[in-house]
mmCIF file with all atom_site columns, C-alpha atoms in Angstrom:
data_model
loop_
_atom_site.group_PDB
_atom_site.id
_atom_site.type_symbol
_atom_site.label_atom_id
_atom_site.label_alt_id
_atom_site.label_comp_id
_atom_site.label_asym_id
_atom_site.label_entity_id
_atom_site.label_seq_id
_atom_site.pdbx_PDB_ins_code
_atom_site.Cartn_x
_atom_site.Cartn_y
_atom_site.Cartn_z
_atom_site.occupancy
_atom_site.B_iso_or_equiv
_atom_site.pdbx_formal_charge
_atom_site.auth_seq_id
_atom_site.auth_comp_id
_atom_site.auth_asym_id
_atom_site.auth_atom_id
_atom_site.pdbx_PDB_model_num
ATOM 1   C CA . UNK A 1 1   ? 20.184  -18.425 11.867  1.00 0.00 ? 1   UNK A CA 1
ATOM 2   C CA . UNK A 1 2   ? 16.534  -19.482 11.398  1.00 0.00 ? 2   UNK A CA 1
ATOM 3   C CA . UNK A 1 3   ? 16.778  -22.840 12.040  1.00 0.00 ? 3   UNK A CA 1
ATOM 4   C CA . UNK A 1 4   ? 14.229  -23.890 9.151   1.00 0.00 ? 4   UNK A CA 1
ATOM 5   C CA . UNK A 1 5   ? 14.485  -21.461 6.253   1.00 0.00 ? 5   UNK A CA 1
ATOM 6   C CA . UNK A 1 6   ? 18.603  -20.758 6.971   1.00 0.00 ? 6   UNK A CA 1
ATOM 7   C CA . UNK A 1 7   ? 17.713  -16.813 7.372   1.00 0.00 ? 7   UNK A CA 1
ATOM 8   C CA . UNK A 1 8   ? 20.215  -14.688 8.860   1.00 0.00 ? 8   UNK A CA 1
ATOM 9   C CA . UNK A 1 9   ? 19.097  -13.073 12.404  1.00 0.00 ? 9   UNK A CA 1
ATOM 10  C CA . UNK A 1 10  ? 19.304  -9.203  12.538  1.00 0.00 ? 10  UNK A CA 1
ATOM 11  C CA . UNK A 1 11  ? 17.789  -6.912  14.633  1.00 0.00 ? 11  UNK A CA 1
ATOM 12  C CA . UNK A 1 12  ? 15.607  -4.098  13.147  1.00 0.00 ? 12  UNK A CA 1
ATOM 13  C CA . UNK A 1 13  ? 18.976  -2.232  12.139  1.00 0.00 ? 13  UNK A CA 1
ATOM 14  C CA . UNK A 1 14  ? 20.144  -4.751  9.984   1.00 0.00 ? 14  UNK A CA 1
ATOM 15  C CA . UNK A 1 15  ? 23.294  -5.555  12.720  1.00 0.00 ? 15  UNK A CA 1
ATOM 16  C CA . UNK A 1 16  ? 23.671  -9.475  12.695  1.00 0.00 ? 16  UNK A CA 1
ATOM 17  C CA . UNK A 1 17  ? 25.489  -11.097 16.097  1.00 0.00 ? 17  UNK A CA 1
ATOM 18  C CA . UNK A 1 18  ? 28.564  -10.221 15.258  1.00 0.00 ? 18  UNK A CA 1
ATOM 19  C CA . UNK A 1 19  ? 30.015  -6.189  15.908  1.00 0.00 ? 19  UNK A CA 1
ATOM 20  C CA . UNK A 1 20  ? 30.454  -4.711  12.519  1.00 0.00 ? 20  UNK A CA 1
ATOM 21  C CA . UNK A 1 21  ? 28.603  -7.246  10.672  1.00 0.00 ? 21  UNK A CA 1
ATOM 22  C CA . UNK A 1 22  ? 25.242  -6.253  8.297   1.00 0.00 ? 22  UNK A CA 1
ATOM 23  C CA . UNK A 1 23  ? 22.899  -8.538  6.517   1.00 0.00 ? 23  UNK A CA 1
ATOM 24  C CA . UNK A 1 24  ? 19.971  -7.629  4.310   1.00 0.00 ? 24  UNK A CA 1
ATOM 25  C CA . UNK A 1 25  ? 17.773  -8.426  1.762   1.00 0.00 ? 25  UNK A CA 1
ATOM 26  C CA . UNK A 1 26  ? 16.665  -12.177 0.479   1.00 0.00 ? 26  UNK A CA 1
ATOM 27  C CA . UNK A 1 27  ? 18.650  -13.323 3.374   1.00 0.00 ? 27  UNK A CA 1
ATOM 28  C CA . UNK A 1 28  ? 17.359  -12.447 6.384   1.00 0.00 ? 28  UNK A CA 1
ATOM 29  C CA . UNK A 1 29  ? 13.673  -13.286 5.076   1.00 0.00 ? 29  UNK A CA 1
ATOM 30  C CA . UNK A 1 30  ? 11.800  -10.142 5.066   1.00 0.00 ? 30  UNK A CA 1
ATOM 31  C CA . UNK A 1 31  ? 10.058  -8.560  2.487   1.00 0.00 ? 31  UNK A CA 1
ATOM 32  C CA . UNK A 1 32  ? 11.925  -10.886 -0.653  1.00 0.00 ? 32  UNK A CA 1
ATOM 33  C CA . UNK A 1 33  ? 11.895  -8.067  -3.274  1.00 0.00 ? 33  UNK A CA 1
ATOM 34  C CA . UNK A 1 34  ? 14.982  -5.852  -4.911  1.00 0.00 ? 34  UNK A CA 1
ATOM 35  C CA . UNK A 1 35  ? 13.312  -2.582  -4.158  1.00 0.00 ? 35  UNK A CA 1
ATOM 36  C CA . UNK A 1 36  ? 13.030  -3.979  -0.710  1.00 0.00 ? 36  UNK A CA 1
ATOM 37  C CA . UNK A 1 37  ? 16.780  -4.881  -0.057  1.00 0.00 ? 37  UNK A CA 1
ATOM 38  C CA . UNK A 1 38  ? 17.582  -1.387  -1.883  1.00 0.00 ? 38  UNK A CA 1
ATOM 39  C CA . UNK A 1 39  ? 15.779  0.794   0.613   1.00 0.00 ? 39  UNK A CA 1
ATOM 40  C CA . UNK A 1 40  ? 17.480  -1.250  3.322   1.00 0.00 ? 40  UNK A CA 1
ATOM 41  C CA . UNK A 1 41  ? 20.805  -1.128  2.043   1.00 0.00 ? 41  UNK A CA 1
ATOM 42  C CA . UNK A 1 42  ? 20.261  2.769   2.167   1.00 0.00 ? 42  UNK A CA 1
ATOM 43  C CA . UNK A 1 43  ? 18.811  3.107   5.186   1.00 0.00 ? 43  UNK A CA 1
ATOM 44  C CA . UNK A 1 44  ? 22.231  1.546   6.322   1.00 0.00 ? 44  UNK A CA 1
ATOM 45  C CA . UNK A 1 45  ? 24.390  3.489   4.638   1.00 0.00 ? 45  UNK A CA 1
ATOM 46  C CA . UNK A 1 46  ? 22.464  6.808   5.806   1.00 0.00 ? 46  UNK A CA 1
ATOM 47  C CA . UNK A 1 47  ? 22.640  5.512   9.174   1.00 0.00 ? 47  UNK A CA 1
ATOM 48  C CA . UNK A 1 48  ? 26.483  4.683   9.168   1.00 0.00 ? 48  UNK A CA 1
ATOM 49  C CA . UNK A 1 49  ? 27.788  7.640   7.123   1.00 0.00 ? 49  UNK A CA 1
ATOM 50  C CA . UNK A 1 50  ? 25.046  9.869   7.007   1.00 0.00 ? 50  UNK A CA 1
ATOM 51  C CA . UNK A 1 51  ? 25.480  11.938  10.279  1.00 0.00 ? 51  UNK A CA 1
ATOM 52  C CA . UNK A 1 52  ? 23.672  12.150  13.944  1.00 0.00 ? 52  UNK A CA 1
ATOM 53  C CA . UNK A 1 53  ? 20.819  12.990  11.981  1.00 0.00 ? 53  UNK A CA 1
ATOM 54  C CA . UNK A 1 54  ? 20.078  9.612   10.445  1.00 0.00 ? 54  UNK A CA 1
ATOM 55  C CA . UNK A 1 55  ? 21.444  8.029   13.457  1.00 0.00 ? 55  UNK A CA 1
ATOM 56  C CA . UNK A 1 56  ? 17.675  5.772   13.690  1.00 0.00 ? 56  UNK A CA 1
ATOM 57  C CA . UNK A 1 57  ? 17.520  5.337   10.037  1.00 0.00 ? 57  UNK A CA 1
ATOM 58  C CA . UNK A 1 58  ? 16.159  2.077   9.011   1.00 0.00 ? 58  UNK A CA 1
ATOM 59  C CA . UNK A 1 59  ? 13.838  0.461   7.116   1.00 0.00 ? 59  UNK A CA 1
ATOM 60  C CA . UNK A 1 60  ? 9.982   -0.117  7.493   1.00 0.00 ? 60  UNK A CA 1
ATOM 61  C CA . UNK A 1 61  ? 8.626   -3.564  6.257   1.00 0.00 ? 61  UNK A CA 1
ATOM 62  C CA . UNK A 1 62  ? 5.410   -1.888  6.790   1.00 0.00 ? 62  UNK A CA 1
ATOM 63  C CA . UNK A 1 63  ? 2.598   -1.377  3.805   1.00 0.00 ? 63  UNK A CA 1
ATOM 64  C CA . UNK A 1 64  ? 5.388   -2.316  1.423   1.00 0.00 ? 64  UNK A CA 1
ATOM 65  C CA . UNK A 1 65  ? 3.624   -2.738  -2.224  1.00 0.00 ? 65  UNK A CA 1
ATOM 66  C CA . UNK A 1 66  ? 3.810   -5.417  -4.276  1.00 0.00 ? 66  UNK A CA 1
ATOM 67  C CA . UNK A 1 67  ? 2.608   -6.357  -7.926  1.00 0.00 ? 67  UNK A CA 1
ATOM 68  C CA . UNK A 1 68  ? 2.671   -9.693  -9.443  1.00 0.00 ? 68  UNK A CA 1
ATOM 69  C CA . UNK A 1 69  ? 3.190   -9.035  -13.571 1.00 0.00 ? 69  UNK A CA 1
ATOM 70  C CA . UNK A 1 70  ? 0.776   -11.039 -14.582 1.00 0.00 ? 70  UNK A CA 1
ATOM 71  C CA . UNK A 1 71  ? -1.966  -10.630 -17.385 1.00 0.00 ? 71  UNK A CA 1
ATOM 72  C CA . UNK A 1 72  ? -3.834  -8.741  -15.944 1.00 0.00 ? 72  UNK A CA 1
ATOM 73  C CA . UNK A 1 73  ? -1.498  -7.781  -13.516 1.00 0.00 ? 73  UNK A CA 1
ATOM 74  C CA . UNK A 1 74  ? -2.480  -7.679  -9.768  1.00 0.00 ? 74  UNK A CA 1
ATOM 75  C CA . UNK A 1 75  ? -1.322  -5.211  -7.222  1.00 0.00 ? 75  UNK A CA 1
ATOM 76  C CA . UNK A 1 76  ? -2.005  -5.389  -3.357  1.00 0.00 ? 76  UNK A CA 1
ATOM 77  C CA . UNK A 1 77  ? -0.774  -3.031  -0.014  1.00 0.00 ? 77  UNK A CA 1
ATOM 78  C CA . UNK A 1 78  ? -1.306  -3.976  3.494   1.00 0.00 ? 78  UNK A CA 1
ATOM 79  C CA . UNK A 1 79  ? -3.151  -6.775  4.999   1.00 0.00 ? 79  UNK A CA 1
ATOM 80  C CA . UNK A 1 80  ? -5.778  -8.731  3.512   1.00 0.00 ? 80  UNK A CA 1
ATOM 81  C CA . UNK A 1 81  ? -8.991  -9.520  4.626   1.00 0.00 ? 81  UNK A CA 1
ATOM 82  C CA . UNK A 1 82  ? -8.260  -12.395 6.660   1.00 0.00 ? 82  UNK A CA 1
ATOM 83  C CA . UNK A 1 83  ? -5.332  -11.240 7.647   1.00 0.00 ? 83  UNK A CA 1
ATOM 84  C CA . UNK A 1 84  ? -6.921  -7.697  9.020   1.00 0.00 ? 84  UNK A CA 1
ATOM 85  C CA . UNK A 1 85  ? -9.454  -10.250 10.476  1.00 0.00 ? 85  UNK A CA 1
ATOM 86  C CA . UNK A 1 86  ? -6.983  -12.282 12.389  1.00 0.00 ? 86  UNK A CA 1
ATOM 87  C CA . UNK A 1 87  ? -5.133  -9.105  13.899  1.00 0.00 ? 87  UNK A CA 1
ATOM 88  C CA . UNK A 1 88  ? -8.349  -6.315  14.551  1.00 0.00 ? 88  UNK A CA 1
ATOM 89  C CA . UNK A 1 89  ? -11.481 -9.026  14.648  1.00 0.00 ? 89  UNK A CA 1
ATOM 90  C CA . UNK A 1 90  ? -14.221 -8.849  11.884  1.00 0.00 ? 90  UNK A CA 1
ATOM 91  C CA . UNK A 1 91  ? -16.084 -6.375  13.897  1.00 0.00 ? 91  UNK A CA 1
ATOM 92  C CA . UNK A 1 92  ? -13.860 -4.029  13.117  1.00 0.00 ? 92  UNK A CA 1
ATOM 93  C CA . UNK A 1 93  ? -13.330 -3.857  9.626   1.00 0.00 ? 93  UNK A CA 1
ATOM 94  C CA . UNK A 1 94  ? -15.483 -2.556  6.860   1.00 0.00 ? 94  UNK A CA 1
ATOM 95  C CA . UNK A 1 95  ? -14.698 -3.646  3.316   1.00 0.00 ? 95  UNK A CA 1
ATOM 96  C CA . UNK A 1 96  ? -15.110 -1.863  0.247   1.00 0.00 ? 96  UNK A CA 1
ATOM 97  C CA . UNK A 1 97  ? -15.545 -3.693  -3.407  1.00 0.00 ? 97  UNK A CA 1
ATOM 98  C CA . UNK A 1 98  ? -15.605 -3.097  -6.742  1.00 0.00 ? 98  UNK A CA 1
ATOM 99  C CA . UNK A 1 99  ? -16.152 -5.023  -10.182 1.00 0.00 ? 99  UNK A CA 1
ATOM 100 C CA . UNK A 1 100 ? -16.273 -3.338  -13.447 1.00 0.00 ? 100 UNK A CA 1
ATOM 101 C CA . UNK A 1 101 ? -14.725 -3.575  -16.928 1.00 0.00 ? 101 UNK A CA 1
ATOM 102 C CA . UNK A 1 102 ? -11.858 -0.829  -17.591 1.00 0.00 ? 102 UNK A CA 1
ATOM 103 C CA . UNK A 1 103 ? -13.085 1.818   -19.995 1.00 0.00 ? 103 UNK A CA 1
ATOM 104 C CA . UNK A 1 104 ? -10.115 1.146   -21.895 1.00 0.00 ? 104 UNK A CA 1
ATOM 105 C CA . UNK A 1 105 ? -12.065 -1.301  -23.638 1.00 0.00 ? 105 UNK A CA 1
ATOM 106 C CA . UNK A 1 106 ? -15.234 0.774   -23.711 1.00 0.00 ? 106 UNK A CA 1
ATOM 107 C CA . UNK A 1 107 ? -15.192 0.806   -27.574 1.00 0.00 ? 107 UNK A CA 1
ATOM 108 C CA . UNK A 1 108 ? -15.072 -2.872  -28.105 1.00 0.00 ? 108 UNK A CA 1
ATOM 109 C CA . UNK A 1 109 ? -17.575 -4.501  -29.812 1.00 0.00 ? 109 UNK A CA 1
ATOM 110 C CA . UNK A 1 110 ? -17.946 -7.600  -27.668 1.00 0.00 ? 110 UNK A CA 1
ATOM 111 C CA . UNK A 1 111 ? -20.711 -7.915  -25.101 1.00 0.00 ? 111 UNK A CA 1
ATOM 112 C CA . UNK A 1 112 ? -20.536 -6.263  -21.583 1.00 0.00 ? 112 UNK A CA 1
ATOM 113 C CA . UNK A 1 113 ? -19.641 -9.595  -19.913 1.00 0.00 ? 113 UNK A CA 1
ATOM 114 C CA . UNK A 1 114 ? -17.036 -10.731 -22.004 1.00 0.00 ? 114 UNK A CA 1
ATOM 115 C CA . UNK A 1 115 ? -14.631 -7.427  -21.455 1.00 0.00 ? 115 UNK A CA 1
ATOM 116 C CA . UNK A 1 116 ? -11.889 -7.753  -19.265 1.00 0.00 ? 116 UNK A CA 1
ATOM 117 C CA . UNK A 1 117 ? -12.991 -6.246  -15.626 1.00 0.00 ? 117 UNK A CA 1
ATOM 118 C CA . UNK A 1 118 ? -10.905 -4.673  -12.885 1.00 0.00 ? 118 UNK A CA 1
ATOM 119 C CA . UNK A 1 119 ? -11.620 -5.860  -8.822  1.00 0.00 ? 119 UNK A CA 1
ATOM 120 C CA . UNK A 1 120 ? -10.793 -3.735  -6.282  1.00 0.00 ? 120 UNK A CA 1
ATOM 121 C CA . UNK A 1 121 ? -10.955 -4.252  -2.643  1.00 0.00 ? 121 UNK A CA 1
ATOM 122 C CA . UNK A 1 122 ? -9.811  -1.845  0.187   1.00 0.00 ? 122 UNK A CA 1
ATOM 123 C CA . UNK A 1 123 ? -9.796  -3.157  3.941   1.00 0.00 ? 123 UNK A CA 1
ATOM 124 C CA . UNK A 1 124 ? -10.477 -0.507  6.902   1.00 0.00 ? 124 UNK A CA 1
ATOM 125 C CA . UNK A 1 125 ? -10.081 -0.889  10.374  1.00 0.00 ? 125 UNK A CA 1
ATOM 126 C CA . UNK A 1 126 ? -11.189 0.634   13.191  1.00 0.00 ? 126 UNK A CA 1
ATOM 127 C CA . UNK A 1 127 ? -14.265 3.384   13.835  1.00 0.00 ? 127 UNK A CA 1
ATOM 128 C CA . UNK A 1 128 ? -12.138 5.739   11.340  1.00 0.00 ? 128 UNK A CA 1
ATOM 129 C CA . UNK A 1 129 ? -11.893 3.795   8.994   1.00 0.00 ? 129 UNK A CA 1
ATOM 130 C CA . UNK A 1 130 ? -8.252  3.737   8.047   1.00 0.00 ? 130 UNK A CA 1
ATOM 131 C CA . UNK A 1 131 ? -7.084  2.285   5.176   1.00 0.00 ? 131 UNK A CA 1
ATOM 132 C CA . UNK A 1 132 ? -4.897  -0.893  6.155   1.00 0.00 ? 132 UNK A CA 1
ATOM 133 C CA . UNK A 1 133 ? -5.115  -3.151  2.810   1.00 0.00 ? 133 UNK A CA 1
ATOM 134 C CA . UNK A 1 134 ? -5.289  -2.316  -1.054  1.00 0.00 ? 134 UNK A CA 1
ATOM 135 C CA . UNK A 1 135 ? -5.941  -4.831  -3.655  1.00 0.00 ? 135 UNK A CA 1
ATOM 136 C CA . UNK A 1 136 ? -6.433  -4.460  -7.109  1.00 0.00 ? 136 UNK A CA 1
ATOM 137 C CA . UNK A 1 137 ? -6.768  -6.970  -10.147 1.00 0.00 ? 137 UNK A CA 1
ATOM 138 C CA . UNK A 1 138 ? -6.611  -5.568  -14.067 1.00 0.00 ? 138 UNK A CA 1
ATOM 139 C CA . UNK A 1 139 ? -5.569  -3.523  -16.139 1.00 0.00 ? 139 UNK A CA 1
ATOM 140 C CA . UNK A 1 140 ? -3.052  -0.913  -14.923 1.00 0.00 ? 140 UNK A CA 1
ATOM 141 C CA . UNK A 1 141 ? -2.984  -2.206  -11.719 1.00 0.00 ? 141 UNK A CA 1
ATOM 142 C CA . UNK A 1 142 ? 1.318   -1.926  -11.493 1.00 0.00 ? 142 UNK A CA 1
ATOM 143 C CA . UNK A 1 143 ? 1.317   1.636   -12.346 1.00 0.00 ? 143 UNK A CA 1
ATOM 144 C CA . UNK A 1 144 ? -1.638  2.510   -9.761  1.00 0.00 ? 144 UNK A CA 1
ATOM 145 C CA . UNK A 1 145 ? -0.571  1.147   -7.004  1.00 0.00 ? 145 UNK A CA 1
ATOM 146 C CA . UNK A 1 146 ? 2.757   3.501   -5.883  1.00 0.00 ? 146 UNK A CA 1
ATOM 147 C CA . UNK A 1 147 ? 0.563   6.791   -5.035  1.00 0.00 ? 147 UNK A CA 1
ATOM 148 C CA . UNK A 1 148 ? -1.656  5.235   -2.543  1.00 0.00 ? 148 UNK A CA 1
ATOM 149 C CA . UNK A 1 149 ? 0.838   2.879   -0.972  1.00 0.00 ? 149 UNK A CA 1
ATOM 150 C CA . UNK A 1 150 ? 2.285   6.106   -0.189  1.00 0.00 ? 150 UNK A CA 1
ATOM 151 C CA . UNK A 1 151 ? -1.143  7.245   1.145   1.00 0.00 ? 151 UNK A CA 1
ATOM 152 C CA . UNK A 1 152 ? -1.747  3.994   3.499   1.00 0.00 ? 152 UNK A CA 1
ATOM 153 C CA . UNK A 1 153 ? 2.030   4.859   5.194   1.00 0.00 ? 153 UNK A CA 1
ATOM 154 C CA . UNK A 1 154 ? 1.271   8.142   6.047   1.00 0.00 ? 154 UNK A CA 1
ATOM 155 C CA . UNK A 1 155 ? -2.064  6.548   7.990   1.00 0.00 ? 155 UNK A CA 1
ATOM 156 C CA . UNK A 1 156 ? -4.667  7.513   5.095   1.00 0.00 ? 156 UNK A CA 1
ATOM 157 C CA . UNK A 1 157 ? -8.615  6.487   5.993   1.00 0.00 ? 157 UNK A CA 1
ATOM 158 C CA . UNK A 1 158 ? -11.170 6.238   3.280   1.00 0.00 ? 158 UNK A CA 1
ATOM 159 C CA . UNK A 1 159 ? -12.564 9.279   4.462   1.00 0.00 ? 159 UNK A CA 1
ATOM 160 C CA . UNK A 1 160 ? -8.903  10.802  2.783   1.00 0.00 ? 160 UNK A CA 1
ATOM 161 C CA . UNK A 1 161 ? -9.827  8.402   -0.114  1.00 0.00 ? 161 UNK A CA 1
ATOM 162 C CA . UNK A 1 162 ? -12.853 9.746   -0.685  1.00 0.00 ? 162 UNK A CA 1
ATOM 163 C CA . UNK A 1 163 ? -11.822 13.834  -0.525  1.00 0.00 ? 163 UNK A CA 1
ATOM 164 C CA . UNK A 1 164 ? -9.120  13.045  -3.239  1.00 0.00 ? 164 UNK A CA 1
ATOM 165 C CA . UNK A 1 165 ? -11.230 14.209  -6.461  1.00 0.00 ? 165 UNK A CA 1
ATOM 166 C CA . UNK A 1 166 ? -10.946 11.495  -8.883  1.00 0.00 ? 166 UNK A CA 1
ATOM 167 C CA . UNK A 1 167 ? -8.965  11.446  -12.163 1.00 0.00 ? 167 UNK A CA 1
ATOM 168 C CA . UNK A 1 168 ? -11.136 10.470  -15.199 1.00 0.00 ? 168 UNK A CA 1
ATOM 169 C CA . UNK A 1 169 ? -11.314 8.449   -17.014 1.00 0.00 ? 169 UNK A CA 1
ATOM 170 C CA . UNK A 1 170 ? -9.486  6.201   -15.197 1.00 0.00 ? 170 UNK A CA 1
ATOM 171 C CA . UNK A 1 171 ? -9.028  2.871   -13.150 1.00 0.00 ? 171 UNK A CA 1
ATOM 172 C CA . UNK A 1 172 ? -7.625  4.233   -10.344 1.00 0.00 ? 172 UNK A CA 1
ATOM 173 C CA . UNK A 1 173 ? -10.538 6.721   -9.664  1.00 0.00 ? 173 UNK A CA 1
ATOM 174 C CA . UNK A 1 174 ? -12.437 3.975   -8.727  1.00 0.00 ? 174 UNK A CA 1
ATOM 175 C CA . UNK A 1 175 ? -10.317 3.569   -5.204  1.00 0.00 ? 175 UNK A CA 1
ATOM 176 C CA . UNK A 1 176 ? -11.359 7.209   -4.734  1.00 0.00 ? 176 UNK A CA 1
ATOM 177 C CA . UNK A 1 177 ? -15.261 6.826   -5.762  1.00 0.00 ? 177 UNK A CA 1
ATOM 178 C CA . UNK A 1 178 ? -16.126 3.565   -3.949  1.00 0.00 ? 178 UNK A CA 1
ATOM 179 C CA . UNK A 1 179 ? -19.528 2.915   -2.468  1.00 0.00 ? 179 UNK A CA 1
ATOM 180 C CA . UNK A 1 180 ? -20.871 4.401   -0.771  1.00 0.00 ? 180 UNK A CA 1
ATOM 181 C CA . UNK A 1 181 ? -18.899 7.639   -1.226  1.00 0.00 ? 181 UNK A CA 1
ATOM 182 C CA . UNK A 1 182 ? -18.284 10.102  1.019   1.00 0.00 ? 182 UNK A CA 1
ATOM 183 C CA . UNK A 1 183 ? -20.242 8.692   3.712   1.00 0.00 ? 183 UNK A CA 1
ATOM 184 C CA . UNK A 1 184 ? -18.023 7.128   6.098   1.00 0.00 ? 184 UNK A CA 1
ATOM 185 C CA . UNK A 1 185 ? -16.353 9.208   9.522   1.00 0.00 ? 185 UNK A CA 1
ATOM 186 C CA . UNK A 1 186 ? -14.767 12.261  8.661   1.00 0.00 ? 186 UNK A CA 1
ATOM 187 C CA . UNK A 1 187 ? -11.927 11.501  10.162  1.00 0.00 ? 187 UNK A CA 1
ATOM 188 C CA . UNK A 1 188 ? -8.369  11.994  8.658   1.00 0.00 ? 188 UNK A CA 1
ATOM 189 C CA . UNK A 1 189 ? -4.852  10.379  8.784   1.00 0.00 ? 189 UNK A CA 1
ATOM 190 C CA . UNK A 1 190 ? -3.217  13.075  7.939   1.00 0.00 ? 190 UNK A CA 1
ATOM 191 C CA . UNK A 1 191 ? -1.738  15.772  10.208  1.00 0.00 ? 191 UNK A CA 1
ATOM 192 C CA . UNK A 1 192 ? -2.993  18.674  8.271   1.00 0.00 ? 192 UNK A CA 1
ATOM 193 C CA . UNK A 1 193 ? -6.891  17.207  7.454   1.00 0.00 ? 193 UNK A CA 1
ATOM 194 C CA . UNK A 1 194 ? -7.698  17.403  3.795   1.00 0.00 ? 194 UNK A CA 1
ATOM 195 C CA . UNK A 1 195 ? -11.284 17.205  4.627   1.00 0.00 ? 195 UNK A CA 1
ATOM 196 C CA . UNK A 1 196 ? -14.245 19.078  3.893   1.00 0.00 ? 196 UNK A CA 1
ATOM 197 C CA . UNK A 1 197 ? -12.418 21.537  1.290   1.00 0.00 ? 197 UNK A CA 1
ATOM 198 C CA . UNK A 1 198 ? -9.716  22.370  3.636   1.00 0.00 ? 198 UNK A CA 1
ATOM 199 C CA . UNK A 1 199 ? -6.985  24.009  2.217   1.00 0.00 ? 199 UNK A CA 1
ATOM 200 C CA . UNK A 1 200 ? -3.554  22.072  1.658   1.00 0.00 ? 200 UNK A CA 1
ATOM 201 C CA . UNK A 1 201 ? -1.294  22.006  3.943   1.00 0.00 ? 201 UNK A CA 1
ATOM 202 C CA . UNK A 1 202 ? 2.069   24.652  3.376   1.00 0.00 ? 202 UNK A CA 1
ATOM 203 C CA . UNK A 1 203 ? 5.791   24.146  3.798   1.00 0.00 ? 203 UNK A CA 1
ATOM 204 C CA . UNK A 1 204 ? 6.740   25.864  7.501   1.00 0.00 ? 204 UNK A CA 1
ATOM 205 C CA . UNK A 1 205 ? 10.518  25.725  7.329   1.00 0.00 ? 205 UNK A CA 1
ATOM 206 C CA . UNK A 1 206 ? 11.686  28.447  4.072   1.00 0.00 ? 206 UNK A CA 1
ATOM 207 C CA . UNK A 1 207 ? 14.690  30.316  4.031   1.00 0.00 ? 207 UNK A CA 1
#
């Protein structure tokens, strides 16, 4: 055990000290959310009853997203700022802001500056830019946030961002619109590139 906290020890597949023995979730002091203990307990179960082909299966604590349900509520992926700062050096980052009020309130008749705004920050890292911390504050933010923590896993740079056309009217385009657009390296995450109107990529194994 951790001798402060009281966690449980396991190694990345869940597998305490002792043969046969599993521990996950809140107790061994990861990622402290259901969803998170859920995927783990999976993982497990794919890896002890699933067959040799989930043999490695286990979790990633990795880009997990997580929204506090607050009014408005706030949403965040990855590292932040400091924390991108403290592990690739300032030099190599390049942030990305945004302020604005949610057109959801567009039609109120109250003055610019009292409407409720949205802020939304996304942290790159390195000369291609990749995408390695979301954060968003307003309205919406929960229900955003899913689709591009799925985008930041699979290694997604701003250039990526930026080819996505945006959905209007919208919050979320904003992540996809950010100043200044489409003006970063074209380079891609992805293994097939969505860039410069390539076409998407197509399923290779069909019956």
């Amino acid at each position: 055990q951790d001798g402060t906290k009281k966690y449980i020890d396991v190694n990345e597949y869940c597998e305490t000290s002792r043969s046969g023995v599993f521990a996950l979730g809140d107790v061994i002091g990861e990622v402290e959310l259901t969803p998170t203990a859920i995927a783990a307990g999976r993982r497990l179960a794919d890896r002890l009853y699933g067959g040799p082909e989930f043999a490695n299966a286990k979790i990633s604590y990795e880009n997990v997203p997580t929204v506090v349900f607050s009014h408005p509520p706030i949403g965040c992926v990855g590292l932040t700022e400091k924390q991108a700062v403290e592990k690739y050096g300032e030099d190599n980052l390049k942030i990305y802001r945004s302020k604005f009020a949610n057109l959801q309130y567009g039609i109120w008749d109250v003055e610019p500056e009292d409407k409720p705004k949205t802020s939304m920050k996304l942290v790159c890292a390195g000369k291609e830019e990749q995408v390695v911390g979301l954060h968003v504050i307003g309205q919406g933010s929960d229900e955003m946030l899913q689709g591009f923590a799925v985008a930041m896993k699979m290694g997604a740079t701003k250039a990526d961002f930026d080819s996505c056309v945006a959905i209007h009217p919208t919050a979320a385009e904003e992540f996809v619109t950010l100043f200044p657009w489409g003006m970063g390296p074209q380079v891609s995450g992805a293994k097939v590139s969505p860039l410069n109107g390539a076409a998407p990529p197509e399923p290779k194994s069909l019956g």
